[in-house]
Coordinates of N, CA and C in Angstrom, one line a residue:
X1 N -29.9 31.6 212.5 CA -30.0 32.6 213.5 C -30.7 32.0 214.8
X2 N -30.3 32.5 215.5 CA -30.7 31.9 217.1 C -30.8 32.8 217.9
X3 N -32.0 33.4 219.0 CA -32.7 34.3 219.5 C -32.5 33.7 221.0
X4 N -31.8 34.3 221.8 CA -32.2 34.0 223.2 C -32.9 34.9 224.2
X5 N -34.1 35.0 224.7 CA -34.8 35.4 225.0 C -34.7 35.5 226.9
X6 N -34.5 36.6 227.3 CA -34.7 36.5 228.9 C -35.3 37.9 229.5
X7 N -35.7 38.0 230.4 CA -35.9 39.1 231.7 C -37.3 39.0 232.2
X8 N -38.4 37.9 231.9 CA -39.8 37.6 232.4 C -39.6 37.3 233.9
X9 N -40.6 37.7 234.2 CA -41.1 37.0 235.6 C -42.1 37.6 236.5
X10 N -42.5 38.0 237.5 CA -43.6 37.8 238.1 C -43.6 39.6 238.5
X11 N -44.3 40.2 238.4 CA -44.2 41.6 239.2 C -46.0 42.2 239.3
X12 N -46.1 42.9 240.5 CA -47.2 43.2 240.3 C -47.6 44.7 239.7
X13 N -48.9 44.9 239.5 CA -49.5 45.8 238.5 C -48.7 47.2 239.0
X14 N -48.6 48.2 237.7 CA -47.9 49.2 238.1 C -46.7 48.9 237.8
X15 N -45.6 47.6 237.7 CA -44.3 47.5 238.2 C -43.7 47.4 236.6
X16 N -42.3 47.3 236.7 CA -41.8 47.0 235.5 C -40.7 45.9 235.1
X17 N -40.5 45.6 234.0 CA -39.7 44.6 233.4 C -38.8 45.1 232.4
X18 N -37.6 44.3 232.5 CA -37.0 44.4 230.8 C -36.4 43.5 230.2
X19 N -37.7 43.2 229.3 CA -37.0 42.1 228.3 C -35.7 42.1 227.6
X20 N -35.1 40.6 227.3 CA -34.0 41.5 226.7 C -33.8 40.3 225.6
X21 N -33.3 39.9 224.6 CA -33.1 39.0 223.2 C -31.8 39.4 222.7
X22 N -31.1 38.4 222.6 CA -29.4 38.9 221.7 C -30.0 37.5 220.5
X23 N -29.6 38.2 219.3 CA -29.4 37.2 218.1 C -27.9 36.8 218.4
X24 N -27.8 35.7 217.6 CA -26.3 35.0 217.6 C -26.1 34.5 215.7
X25 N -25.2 34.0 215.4 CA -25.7 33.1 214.3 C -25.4 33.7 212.8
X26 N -26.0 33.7 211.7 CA -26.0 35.1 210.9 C -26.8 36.0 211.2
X27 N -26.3 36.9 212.2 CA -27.0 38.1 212.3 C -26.9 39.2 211.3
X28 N -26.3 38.7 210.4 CA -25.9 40.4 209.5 C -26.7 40.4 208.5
X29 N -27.7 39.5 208.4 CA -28.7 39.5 207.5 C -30.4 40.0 208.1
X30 N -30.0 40.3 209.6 CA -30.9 40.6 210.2 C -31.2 42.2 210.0
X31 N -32.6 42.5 210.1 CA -33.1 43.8 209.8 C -34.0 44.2 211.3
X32 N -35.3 43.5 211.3 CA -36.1 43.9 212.0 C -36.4 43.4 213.0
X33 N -36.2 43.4 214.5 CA -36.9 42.6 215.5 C -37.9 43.3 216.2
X34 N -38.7 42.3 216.9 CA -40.0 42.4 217.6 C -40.1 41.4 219.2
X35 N -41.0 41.8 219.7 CA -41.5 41.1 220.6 C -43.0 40.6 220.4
X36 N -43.5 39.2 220.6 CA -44.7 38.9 220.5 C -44.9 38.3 221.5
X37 N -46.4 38.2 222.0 CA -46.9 37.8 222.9 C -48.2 37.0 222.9
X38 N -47.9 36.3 223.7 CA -49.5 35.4 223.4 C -49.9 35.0 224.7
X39 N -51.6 35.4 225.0 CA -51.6 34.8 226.5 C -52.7 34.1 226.4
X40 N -52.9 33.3 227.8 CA -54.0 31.8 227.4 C -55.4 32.3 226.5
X41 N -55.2 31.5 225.3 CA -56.8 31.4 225.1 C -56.7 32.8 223.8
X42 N -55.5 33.1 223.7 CA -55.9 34.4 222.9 C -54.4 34.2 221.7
X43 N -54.2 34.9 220.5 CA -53.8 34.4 219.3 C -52.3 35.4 219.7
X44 N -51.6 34.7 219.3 CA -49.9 35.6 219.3 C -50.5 36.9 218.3
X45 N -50.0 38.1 219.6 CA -50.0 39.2 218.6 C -48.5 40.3 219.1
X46 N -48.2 40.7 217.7 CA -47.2 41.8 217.7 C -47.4 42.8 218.8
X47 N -46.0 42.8 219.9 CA -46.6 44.1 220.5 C -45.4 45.1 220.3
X48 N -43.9 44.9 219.8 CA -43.7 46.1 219.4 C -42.8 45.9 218.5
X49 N -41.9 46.8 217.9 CA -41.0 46.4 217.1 C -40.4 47.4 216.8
X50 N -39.1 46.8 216.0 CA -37.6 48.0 215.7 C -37.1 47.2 214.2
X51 N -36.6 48.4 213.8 CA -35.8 48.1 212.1 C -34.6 48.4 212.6
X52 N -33.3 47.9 211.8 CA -32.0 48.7 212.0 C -31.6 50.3 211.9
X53 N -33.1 50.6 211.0 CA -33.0 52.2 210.9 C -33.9 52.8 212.0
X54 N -34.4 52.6 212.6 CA -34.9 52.5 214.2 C -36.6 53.3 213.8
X55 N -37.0 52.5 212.9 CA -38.5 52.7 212.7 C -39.2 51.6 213.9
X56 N -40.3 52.0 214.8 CA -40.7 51.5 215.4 C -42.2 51.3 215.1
X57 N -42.8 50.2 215.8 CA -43.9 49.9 215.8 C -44.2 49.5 217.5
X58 N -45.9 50.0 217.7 CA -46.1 49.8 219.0 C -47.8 49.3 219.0
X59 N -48.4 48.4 219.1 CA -49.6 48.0 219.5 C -50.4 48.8 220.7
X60 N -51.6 49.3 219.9 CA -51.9 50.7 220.5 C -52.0 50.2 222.2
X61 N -52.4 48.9 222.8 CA -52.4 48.9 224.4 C -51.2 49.2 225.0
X62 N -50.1 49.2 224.2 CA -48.7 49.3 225.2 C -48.3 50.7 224.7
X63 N -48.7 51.7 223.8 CA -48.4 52.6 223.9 C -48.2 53.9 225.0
X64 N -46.9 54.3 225.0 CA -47.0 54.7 226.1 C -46.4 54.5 227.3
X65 N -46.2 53.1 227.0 CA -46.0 52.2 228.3 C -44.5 51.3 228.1
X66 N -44.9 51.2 227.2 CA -43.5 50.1 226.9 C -42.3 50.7 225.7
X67 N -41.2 50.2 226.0 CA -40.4 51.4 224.7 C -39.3 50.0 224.3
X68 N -39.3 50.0 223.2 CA -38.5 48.9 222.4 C -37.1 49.6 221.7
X69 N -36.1 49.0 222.6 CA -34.6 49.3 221.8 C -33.8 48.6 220.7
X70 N -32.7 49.1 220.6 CA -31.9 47.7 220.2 C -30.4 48.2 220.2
X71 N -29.1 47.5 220.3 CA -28.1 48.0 220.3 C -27.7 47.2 218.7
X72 N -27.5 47.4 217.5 CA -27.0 46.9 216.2 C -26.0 46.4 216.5
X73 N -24.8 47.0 217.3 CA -23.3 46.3 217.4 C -23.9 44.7 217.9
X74 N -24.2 44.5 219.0 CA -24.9 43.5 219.4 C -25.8 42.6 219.3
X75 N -26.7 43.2 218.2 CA -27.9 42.4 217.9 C -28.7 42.0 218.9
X76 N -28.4 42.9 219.7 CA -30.0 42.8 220.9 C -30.8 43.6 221.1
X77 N -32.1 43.0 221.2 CA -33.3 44.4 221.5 C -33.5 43.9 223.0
X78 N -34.1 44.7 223.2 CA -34.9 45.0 224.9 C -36.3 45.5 224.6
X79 N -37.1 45.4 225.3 CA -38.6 46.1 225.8 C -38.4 46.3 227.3
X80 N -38.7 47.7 226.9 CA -38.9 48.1 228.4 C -40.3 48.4 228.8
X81 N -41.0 47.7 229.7 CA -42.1 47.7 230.0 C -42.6 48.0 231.6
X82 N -43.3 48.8 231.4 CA -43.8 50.8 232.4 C -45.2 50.2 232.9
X83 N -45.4 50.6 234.3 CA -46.8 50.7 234.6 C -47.7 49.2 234.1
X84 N -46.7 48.1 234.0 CA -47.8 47.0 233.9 C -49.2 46.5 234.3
X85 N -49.7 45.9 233.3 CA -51.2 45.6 233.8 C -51.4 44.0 233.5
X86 N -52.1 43.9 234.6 CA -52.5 41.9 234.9 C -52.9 41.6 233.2
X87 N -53.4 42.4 232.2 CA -54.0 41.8 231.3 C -52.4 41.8 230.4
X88 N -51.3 42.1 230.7 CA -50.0 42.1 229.9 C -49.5 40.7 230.2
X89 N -50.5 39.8 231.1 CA -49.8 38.8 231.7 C -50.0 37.8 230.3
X90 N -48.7 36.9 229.5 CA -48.5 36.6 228.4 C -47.1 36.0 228.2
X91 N -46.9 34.9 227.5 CA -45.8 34.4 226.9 C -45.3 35.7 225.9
X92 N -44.1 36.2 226.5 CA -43.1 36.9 225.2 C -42.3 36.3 224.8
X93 N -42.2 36.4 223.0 CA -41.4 36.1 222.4 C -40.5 36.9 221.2
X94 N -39.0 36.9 221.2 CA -38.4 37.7 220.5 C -38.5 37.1 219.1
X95 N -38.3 37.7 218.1 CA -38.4 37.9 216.6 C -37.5 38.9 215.9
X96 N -36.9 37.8 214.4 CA -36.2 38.9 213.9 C -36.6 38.3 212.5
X97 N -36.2 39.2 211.7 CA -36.8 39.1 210.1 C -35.2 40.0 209.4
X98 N -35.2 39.4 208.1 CA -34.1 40.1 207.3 C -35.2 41.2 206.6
X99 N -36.1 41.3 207.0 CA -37.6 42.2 206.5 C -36.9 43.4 206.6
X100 N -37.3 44.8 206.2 CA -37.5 46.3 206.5 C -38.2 46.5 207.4
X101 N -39.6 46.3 207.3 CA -40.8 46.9 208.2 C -40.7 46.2 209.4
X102 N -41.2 47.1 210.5 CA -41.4 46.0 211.8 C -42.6 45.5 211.8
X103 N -43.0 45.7 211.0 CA -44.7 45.0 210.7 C -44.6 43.6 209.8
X104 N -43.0 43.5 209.5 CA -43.1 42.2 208.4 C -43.2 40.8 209.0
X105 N -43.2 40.2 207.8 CA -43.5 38.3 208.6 C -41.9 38.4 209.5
X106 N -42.2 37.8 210.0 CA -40.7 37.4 211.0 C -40.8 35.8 210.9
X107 N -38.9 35.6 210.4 CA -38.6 34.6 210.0 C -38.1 33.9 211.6
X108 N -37.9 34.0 212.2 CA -36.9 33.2 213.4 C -37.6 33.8 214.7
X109 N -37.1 33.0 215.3 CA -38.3 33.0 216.9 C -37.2 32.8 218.0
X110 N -37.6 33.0 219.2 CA -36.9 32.8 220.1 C -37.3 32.3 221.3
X111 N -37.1 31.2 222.3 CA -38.1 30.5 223.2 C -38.6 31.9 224.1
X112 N -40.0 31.4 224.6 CA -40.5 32.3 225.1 C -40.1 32.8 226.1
X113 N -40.4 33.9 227.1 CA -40.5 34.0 228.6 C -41.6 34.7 229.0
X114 N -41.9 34.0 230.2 CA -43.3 34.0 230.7 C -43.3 35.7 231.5
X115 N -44.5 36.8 231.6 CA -44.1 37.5 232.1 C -45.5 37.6 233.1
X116 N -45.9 37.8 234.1 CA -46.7 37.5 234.9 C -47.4 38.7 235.5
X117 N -48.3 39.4 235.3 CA -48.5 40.8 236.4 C -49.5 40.3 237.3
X118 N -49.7 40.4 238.5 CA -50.5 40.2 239.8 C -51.5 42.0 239.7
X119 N -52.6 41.3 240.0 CA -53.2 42.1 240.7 C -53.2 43.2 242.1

């Protein structure tokens, strides 16, 4: 499975982004993807996630704010991300798991993209 990951880049506070990640590969063994993020100095953490049955998971700072899709025919998720804040500023990374939960380990990664919020 192979994860391509794009839509980061620089916007300032308030503004918005949308991530977007297509799997390729054996996708039909795919169940759950996510978006993770990690920014300097601080530990990769889950910020949202989708199952094929469209259970969602959302890390209570982005609640609200950010809303995680996915199209199955395609095998792509999106994060749509509302009202950004400088502390959102973090490497995102797509993730998918043959898992159920969007809380499970995630097996396959996808290169990051940087997303940037200005003050």
């Amino acid at each position: 499975v192979q994860l391509q990951a794009s839509g980061g880049g620089l916007v300032q506070a308030g503004g918005s982004l949308r991530l977007s990640c297509a799997a390729s590969g054996s996708i039909f063994s795919l169940n759950a993807m996510g978006w993770y993020r990690q920014a300097p100095g601080k530990q990769r953490e889950l910020v949202a996630a989708i199952t094929t049955s469209g259970s969602t998971y959302y890390t209570d700072s982005v609640k609200g704010r950010f809303t995680i899709s996915r199209e199955n025919a395609k095998s792509t998720v999106y994060l749509q991300m509302n009202s950004l804040k400088p502390e959102d500023t973090a490497v995102y990374f797509c993730a998918a798991t043959p898992r159920s939960l969007p809380t499970s380990r995630y097996d396959y990664w996808g290169q990051g993209t940087l997303v940037t919020v200005s003050s």
